[in-house]
CSV table of N, CA, C and O in Angstrom, one decimal:
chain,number,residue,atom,x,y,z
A,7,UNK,N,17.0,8.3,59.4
A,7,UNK,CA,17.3,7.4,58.3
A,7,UNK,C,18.5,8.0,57.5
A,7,UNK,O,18.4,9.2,57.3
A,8,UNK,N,19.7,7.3,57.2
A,8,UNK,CA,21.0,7.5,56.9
A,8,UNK,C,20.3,8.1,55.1
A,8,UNK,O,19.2,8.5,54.9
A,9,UNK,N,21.3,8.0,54.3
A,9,UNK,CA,21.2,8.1,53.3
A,9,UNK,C,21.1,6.5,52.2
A,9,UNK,O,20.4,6.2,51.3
A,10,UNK,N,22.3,5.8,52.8
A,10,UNK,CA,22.4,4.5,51.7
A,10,UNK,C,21.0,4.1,51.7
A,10,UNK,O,20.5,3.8,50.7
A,11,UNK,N,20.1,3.9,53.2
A,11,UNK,CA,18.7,3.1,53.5
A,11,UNK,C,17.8,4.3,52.7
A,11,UNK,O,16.8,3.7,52.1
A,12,UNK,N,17.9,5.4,52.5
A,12,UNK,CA,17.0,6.1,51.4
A,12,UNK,C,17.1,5.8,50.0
A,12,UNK,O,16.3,6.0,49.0
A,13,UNK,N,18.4,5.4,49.9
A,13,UNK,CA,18.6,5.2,48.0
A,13,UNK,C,18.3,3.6,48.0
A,13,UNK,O,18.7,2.9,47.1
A,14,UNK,N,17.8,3.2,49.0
A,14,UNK,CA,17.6,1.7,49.1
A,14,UNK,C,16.3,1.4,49.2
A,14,UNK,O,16.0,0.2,49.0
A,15,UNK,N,15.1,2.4,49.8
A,15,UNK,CA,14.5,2.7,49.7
A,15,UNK,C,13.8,3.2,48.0
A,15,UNK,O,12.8,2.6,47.5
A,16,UNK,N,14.2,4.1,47.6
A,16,UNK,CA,14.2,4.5,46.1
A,16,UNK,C,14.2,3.4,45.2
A,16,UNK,O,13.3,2.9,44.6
A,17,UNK,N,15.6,2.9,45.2
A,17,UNK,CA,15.4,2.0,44.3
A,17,UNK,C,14.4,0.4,44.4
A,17,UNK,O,14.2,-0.2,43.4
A,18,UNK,N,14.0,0.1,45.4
A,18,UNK,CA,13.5,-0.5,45.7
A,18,UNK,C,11.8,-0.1,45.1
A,18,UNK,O,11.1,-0.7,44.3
A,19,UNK,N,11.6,1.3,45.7
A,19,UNK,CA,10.4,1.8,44.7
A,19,UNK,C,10.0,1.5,42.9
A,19,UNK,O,9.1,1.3,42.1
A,20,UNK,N,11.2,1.8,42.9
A,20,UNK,CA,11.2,1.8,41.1
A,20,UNK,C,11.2,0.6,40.8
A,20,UNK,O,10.7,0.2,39.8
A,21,UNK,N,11.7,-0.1,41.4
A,21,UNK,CA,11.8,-1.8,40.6
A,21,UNK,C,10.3,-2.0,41.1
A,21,UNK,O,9.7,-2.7,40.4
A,22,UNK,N,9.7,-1.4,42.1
A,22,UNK,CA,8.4,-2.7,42.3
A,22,UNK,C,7.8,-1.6,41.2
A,22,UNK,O,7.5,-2.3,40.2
A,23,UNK,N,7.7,-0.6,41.0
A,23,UNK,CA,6.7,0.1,40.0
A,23,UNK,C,7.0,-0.3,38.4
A,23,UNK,O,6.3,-0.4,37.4
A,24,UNK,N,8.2,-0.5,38.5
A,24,UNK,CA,8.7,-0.9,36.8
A,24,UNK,C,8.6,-2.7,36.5
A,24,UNK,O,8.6,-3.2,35.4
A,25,UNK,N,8.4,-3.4,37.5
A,25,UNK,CA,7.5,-4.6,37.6
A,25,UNK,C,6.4,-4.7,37.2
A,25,UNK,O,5.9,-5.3,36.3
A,26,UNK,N,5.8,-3.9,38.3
A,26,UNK,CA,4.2,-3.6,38.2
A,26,UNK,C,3.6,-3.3,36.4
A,26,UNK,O,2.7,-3.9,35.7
A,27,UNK,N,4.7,-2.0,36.0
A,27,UNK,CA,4.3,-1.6,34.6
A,27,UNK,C,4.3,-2.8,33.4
A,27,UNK,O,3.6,-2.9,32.4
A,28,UNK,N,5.6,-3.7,33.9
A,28,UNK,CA,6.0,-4.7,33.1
A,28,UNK,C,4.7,-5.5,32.8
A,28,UNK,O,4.2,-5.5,31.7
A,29,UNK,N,4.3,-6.1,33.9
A,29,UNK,CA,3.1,-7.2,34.4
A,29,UNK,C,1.6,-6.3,33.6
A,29,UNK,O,0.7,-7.0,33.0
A,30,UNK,N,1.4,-5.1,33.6
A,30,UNK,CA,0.6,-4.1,33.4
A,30,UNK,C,0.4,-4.4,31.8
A,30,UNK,O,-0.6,-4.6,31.1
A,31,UNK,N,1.5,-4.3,31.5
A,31,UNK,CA,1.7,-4.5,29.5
A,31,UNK,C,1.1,-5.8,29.5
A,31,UNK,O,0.0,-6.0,29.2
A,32,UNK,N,2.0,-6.9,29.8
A,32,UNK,CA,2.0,-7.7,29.5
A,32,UNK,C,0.1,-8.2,29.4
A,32,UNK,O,-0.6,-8.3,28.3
A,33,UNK,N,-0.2,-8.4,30.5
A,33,UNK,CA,-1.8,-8.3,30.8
A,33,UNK,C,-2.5,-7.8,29.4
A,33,UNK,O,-3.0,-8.5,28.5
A,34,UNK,N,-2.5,-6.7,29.4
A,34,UNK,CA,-2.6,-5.9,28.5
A,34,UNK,C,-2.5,-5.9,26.8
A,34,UNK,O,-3.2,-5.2,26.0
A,35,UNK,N,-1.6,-6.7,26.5
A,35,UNK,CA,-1.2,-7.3,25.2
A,35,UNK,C,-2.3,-8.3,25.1
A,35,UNK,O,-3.1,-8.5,24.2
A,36,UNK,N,-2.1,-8.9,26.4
A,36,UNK,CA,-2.6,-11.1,26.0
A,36,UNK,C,-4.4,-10.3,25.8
A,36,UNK,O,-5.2,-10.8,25.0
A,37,UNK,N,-4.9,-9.3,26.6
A,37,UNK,CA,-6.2,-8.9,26.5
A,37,UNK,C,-6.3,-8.7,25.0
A,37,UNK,O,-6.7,-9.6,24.3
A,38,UNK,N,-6.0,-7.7,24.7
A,38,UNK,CA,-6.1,-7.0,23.1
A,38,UNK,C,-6.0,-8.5,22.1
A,38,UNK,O,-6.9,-8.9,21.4
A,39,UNK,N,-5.1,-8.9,22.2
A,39,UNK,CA,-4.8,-10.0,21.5
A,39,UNK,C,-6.4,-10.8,21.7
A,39,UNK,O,-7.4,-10.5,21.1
A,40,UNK,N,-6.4,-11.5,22.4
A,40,UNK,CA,-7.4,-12.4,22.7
A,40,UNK,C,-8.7,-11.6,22.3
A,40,UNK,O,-9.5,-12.3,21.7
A,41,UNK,N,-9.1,-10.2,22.5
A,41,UNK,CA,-10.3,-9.9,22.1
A,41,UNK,C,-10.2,-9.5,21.0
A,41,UNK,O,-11.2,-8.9,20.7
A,42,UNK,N,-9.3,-9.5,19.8
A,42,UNK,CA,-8.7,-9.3,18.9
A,42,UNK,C,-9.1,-10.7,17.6
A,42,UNK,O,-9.7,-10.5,16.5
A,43,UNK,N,-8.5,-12.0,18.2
A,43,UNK,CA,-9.2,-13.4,18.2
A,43,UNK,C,-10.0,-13.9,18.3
A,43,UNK,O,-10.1,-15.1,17.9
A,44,UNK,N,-10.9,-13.2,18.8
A,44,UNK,CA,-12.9,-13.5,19.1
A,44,UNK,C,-13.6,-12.6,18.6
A,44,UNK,O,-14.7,-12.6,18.9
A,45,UNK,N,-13.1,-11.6,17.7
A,45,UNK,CA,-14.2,-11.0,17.3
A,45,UNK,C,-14.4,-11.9,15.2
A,45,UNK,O,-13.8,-12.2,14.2
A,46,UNK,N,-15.9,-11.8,15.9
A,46,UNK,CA,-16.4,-12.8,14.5
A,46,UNK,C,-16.4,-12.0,13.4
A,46,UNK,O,-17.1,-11.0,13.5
A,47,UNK,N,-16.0,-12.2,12.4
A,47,UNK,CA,-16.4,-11.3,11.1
A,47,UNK,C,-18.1,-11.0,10.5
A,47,UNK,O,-18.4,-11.2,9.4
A,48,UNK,N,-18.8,-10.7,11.4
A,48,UNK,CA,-20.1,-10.9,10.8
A,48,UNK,C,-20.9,-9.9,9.2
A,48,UNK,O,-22.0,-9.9,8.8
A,49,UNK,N,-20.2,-9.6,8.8
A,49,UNK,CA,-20.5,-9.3,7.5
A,49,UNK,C,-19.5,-9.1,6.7
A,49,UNK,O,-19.5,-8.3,5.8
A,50,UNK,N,-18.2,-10.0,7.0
A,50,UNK,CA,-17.3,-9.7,6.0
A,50,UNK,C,-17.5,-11.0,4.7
A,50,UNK,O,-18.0,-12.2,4.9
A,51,UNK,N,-17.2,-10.7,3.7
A,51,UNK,CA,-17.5,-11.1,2.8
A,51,UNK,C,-16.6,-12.5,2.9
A,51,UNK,O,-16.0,-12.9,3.9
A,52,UNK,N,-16.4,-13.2,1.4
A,52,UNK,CA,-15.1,-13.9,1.0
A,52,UNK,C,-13.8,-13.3,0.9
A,52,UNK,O,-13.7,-12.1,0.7
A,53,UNK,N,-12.8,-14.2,0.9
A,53,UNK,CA,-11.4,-13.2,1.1
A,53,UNK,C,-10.8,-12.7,0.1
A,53,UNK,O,-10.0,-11.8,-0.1
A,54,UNK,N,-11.6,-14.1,-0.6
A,54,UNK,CA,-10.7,-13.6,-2.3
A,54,UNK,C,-12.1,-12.5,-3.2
A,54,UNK,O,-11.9,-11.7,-4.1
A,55,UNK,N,-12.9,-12.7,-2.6
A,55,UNK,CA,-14.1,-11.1,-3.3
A,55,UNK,C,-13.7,-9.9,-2.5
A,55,UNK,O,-14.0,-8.8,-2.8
A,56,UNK,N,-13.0,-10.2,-1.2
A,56,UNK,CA,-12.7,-8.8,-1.0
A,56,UNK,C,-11.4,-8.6,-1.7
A,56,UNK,O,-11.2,-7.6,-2.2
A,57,UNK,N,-10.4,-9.5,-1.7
A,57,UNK,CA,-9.1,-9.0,-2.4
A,57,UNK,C,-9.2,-8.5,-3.6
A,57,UNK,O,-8.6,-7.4,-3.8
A,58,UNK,N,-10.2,-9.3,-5.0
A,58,UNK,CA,-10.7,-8.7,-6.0
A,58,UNK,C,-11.2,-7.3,-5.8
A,58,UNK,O,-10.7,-6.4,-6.4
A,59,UNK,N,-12.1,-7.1,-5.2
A,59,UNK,CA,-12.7,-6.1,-4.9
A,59,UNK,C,-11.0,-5.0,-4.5
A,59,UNK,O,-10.6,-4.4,-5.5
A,60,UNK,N,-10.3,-4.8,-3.3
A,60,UNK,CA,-9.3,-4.1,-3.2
A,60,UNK,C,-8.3,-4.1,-4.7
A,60,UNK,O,-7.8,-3.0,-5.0
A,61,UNK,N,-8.2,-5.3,-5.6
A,61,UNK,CA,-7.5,-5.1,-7.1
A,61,UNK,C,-7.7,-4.1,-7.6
A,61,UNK,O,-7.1,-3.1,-7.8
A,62,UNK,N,-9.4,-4.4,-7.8
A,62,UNK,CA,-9.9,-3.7,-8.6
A,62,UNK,C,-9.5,-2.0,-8.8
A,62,UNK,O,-9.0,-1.4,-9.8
A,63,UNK,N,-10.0,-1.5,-7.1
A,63,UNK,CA,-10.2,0.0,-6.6
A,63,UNK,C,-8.8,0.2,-7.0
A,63,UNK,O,-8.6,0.9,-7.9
A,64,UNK,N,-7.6,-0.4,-6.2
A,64,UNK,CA,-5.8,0.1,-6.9
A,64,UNK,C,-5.5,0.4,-8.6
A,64,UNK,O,-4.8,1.2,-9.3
A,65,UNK,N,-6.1,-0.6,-8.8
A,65,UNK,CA,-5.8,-0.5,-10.3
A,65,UNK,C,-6.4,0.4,-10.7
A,65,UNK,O,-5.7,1.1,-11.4
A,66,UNK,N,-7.6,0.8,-10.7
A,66,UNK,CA,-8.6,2.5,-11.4
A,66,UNK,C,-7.8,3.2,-10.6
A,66,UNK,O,-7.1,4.0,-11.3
A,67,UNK,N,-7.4,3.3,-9.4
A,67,UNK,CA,-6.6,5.1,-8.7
A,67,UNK,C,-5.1,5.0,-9.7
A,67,UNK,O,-4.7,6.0,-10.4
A,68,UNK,N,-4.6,4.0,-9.7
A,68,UNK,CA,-3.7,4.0,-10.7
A,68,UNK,C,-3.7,4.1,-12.3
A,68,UNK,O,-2.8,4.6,-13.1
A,69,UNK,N,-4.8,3.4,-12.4
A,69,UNK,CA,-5.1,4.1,-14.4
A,69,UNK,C,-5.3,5.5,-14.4
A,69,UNK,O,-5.0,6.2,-15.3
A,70,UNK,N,-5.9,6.0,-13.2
A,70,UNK,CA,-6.3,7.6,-13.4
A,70,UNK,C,-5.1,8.6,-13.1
A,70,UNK,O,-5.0,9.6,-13.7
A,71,UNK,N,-4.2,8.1,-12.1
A,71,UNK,CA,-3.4,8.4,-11.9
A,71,UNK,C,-2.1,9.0,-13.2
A,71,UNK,O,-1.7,10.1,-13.5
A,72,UNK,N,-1.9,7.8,-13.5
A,72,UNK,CA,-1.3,7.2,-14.6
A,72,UNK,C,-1.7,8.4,-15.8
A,72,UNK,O,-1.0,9.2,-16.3
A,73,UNK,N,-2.9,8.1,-16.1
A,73,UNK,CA,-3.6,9.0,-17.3
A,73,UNK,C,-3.2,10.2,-16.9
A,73,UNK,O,-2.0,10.3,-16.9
A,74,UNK,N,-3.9,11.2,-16.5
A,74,UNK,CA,-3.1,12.5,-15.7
A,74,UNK,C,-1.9,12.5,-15.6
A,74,UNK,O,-1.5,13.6,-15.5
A,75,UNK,N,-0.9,11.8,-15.6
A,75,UNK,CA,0.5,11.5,-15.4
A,75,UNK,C,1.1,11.7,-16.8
A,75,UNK,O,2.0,12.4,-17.1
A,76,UNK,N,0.2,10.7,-17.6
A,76,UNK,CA,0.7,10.7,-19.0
A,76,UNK,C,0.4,11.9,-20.0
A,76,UNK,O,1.1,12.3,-21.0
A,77,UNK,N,-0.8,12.5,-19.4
A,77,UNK,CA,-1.3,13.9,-20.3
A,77,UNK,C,-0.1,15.4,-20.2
A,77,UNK,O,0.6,16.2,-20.8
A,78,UNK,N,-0.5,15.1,-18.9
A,78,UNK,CA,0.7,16.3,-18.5
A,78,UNK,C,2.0,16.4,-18.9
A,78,UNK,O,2.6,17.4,-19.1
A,79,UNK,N,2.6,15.0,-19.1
A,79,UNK,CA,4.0,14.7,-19.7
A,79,UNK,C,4.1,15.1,-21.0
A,79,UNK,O,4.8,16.0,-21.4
A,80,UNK,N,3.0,14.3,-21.7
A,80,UNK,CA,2.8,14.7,-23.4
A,80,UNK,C,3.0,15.9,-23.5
A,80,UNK,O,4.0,16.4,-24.1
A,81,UNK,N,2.2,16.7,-22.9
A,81,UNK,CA,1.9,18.3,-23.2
A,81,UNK,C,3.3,18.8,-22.9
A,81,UNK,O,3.8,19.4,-23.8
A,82,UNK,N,4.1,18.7,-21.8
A,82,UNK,CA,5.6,19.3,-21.8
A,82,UNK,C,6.1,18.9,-22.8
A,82,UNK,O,6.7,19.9,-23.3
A,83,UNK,N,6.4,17.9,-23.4
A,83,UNK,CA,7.3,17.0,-24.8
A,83,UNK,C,6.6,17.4,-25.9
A,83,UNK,O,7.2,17.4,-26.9
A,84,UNK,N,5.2,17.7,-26.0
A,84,UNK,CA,5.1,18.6,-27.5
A,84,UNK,C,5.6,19.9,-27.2
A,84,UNK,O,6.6,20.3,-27.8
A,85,UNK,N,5.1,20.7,-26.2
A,85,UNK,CA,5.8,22.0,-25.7
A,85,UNK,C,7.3,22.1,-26.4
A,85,UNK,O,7.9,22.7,-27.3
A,86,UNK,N,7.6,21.4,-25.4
A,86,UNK,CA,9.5,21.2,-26.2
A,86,UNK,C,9.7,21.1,-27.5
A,86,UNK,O,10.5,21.8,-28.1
A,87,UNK,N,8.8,19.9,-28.1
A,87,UNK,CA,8.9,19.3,-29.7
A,87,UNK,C,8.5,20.9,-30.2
A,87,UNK,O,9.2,21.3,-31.2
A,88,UNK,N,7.7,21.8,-29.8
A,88,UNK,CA,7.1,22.7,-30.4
A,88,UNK,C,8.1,23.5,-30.3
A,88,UNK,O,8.8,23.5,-31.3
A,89,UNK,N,8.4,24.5,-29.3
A,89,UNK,CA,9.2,25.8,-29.2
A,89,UNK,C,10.9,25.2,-29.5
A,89,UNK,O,11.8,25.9,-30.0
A,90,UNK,N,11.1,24.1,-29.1
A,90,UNK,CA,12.2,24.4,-29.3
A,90,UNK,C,13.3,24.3,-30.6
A,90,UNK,O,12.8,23.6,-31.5
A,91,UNK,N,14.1,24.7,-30.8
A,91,UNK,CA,15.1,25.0,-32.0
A,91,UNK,C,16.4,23.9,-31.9
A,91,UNK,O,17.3,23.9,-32.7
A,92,UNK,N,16.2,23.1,-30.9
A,92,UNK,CA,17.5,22.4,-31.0
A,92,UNK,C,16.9,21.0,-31.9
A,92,UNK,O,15.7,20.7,-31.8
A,93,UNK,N,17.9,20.1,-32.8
A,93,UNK,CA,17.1,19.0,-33.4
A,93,UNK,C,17.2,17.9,-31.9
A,93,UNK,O,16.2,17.2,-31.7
A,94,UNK,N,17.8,17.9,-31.4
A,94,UNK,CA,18.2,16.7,-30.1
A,94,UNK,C,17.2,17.0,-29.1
A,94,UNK,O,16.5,16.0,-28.8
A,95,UNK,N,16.9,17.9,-28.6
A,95,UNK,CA,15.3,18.0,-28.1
A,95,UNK,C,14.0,17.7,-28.8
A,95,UNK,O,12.9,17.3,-28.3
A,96,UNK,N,14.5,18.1,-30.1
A,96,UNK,CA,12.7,17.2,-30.6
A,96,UNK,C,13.2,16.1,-30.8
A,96,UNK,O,12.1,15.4,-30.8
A,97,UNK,N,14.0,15.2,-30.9
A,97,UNK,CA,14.3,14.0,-30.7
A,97,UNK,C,13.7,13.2,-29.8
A,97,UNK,O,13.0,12.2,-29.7
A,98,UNK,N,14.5,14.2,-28.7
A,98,UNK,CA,14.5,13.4,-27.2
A,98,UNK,C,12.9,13.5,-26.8
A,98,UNK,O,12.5,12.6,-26.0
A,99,UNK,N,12.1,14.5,-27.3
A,99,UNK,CA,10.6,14.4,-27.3
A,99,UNK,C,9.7,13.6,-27.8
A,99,UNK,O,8.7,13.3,-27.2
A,100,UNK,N,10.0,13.3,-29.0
A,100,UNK,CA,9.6,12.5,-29.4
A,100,UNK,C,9.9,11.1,-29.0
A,100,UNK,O,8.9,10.3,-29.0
A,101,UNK,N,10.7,10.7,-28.8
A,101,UNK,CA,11.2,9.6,-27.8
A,101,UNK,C,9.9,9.5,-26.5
A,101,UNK,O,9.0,8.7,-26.3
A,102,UNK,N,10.3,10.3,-26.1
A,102,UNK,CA,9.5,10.3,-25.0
A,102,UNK,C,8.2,10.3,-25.2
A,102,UNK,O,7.5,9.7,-24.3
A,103,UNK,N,7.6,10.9,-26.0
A,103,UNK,CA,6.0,10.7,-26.3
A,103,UNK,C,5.8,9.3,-26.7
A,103,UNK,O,4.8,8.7,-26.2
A,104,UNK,N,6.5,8.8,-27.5
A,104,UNK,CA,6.1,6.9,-27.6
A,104,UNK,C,5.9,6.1,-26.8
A,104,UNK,O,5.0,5.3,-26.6
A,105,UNK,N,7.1,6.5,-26.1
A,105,UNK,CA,7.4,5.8,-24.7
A,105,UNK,C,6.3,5.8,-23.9
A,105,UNK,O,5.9,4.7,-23.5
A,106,UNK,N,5.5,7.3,-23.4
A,106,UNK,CA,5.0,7.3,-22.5
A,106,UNK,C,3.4,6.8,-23.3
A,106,UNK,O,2.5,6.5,-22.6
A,107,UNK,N,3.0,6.7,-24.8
A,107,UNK,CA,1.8,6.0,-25.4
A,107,UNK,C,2.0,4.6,-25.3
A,107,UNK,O,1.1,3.8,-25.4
A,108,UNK,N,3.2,4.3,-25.1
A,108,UNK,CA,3.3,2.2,-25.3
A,108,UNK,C,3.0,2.1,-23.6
A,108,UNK,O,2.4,1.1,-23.1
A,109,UNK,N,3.6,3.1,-22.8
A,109,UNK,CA,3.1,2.4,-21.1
A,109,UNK,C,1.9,2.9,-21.2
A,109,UNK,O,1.1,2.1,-20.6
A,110,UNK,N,1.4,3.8,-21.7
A,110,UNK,CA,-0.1,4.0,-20.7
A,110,UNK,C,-1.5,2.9,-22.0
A,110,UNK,O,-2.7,2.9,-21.9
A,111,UNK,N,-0.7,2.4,-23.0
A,111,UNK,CA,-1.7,1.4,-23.7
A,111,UNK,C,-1.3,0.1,-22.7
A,111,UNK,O,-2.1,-0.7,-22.1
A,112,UNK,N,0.0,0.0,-22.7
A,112,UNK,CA,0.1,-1.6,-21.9
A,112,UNK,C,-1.1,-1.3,-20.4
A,112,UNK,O,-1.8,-2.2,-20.0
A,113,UNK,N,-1.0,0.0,-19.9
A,113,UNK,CA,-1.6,-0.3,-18.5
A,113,UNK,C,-3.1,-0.2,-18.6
A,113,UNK,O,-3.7,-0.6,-17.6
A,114,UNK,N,-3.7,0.4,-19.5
A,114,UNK,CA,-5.5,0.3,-20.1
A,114,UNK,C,-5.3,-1.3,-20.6
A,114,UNK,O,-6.2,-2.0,-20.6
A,115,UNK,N,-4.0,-1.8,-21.1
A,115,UNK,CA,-4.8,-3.3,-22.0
A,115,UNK,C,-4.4,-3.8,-21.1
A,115,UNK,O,-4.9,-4.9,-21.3
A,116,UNK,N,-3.5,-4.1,-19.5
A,116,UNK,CA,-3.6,-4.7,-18.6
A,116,UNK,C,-5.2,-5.2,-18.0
A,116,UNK,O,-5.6,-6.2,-17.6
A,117,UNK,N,-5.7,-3.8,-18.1
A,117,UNK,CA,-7.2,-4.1,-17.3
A,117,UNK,C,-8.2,-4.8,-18.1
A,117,UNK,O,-9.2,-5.3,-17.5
A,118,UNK,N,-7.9,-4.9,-19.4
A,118,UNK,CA,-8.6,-5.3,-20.6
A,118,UNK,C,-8.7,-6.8,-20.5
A,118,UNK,O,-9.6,-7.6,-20.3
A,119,UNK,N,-7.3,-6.9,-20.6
A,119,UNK,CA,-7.3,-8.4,-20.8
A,119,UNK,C,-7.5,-9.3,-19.3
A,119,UNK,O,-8.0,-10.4,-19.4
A,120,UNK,N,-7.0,-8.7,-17.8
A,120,UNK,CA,-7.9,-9.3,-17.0
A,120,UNK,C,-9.2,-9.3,-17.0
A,120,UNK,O,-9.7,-10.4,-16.8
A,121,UNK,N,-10.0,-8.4,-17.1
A,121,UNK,CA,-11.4,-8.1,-17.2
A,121,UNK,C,-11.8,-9.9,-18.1
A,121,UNK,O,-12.4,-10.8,-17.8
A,122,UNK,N,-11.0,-9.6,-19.5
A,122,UNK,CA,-12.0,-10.3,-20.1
A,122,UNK,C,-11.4,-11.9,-20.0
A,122,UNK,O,-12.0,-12.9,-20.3
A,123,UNK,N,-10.5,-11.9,-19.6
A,123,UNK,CA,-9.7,-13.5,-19.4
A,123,UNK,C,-10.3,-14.1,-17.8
A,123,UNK,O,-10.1,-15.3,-17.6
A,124,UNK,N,-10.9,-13.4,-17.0
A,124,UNK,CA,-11.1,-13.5,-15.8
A,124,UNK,C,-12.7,-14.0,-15.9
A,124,UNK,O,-13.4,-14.5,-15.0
A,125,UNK,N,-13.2,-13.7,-17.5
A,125,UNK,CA,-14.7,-14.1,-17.3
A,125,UNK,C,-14.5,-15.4,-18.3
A,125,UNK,O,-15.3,-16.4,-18.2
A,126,UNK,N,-13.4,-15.4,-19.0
A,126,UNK,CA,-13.4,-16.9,-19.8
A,126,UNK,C,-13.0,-18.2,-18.8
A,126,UNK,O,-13.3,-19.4,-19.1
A,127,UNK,N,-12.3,-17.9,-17.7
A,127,UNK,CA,-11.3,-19.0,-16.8
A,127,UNK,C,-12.3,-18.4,-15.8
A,127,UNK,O,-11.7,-17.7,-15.0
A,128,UNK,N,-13.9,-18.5,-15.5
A,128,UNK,CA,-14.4,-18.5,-14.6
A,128,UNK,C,-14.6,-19.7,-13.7
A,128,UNK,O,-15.2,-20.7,-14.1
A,129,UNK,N,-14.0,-19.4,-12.5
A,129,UNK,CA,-14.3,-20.8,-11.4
A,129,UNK,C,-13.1,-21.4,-11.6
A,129,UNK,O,-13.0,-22.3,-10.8
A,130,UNK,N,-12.0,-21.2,-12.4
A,130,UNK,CA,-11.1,-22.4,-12.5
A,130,UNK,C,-11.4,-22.8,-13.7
A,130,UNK,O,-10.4,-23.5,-13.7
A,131,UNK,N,-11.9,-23.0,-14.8
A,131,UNK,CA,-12.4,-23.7,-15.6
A,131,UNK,C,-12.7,-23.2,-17.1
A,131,UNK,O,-13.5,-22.3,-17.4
A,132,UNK,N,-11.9,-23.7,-17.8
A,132,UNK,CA,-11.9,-22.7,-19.4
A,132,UNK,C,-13.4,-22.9,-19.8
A,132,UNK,O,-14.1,-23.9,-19.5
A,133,UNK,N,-13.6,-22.3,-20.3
A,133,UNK,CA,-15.1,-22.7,-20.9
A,133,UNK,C,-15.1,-21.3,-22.1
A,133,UNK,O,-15.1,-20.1,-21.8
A,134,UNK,N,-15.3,-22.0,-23.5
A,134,UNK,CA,-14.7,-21.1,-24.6
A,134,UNK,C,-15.9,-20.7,-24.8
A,134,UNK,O,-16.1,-19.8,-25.7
């Protein structure tokens, strides 16, 4: 056997095997997919009680988050307000202590007022 009939040979291997892998996937996709499509949800809830439900859990990792976020801040900005001797640093501290009391009330009265507007517009429907 010459050489050109061995690399003719070779290549010929790789195309049927890189076919084969092709056809292999493919198969393989439309399976997953399709058994993907038939599986019944048998204890999943409604979509929108589970989306509420997922609101809910984001919003508390985030108020807590948030809180701890805001305590730690405060405490460096009185730190500053405290030790330091420049007037423009207790300024800029104080600044920043407001700042960070108006976001973390907006984000506790965010939960507030959904909580309680969510039980007044229950179903769609004001009911005072």
């Amino acid at each position: 056997m010459n050489q050109t009939e061995e690399t003719t040979r070779l290549v010929d291997a790789k195309t049927f095997h890189k076919r084969n892998f092709d056809k292999l996937f493919v198969f393989t996709v439309i399976v997953c997919t399709i058994m993907l499509f038939s599986i019944m949800p048998v204890a999943a809830s409604d979509m929108w009680t589970k989306a509420n439900e997922i609101m809910k859990d984001v919003y508390n990792k985030v108020l807590g988050i948030s809180t701890i976020a805001a305590v730690v801040t405060v405490a460096v900005a009185l730190l500053l307000m405290n030790f330091s001797k420049n007037g423009r640093t207790v300024d800029e501290s104080r600044a920043w202590i407001k700042r960070i009391a108006i976001t973390w009330a907006i984000l506790n009265g965010l939960g507030f007022i959904m909580t309680y507007l969510n039980q007044i517009f229950q179903g769609g429907r004001y009911t005072p």
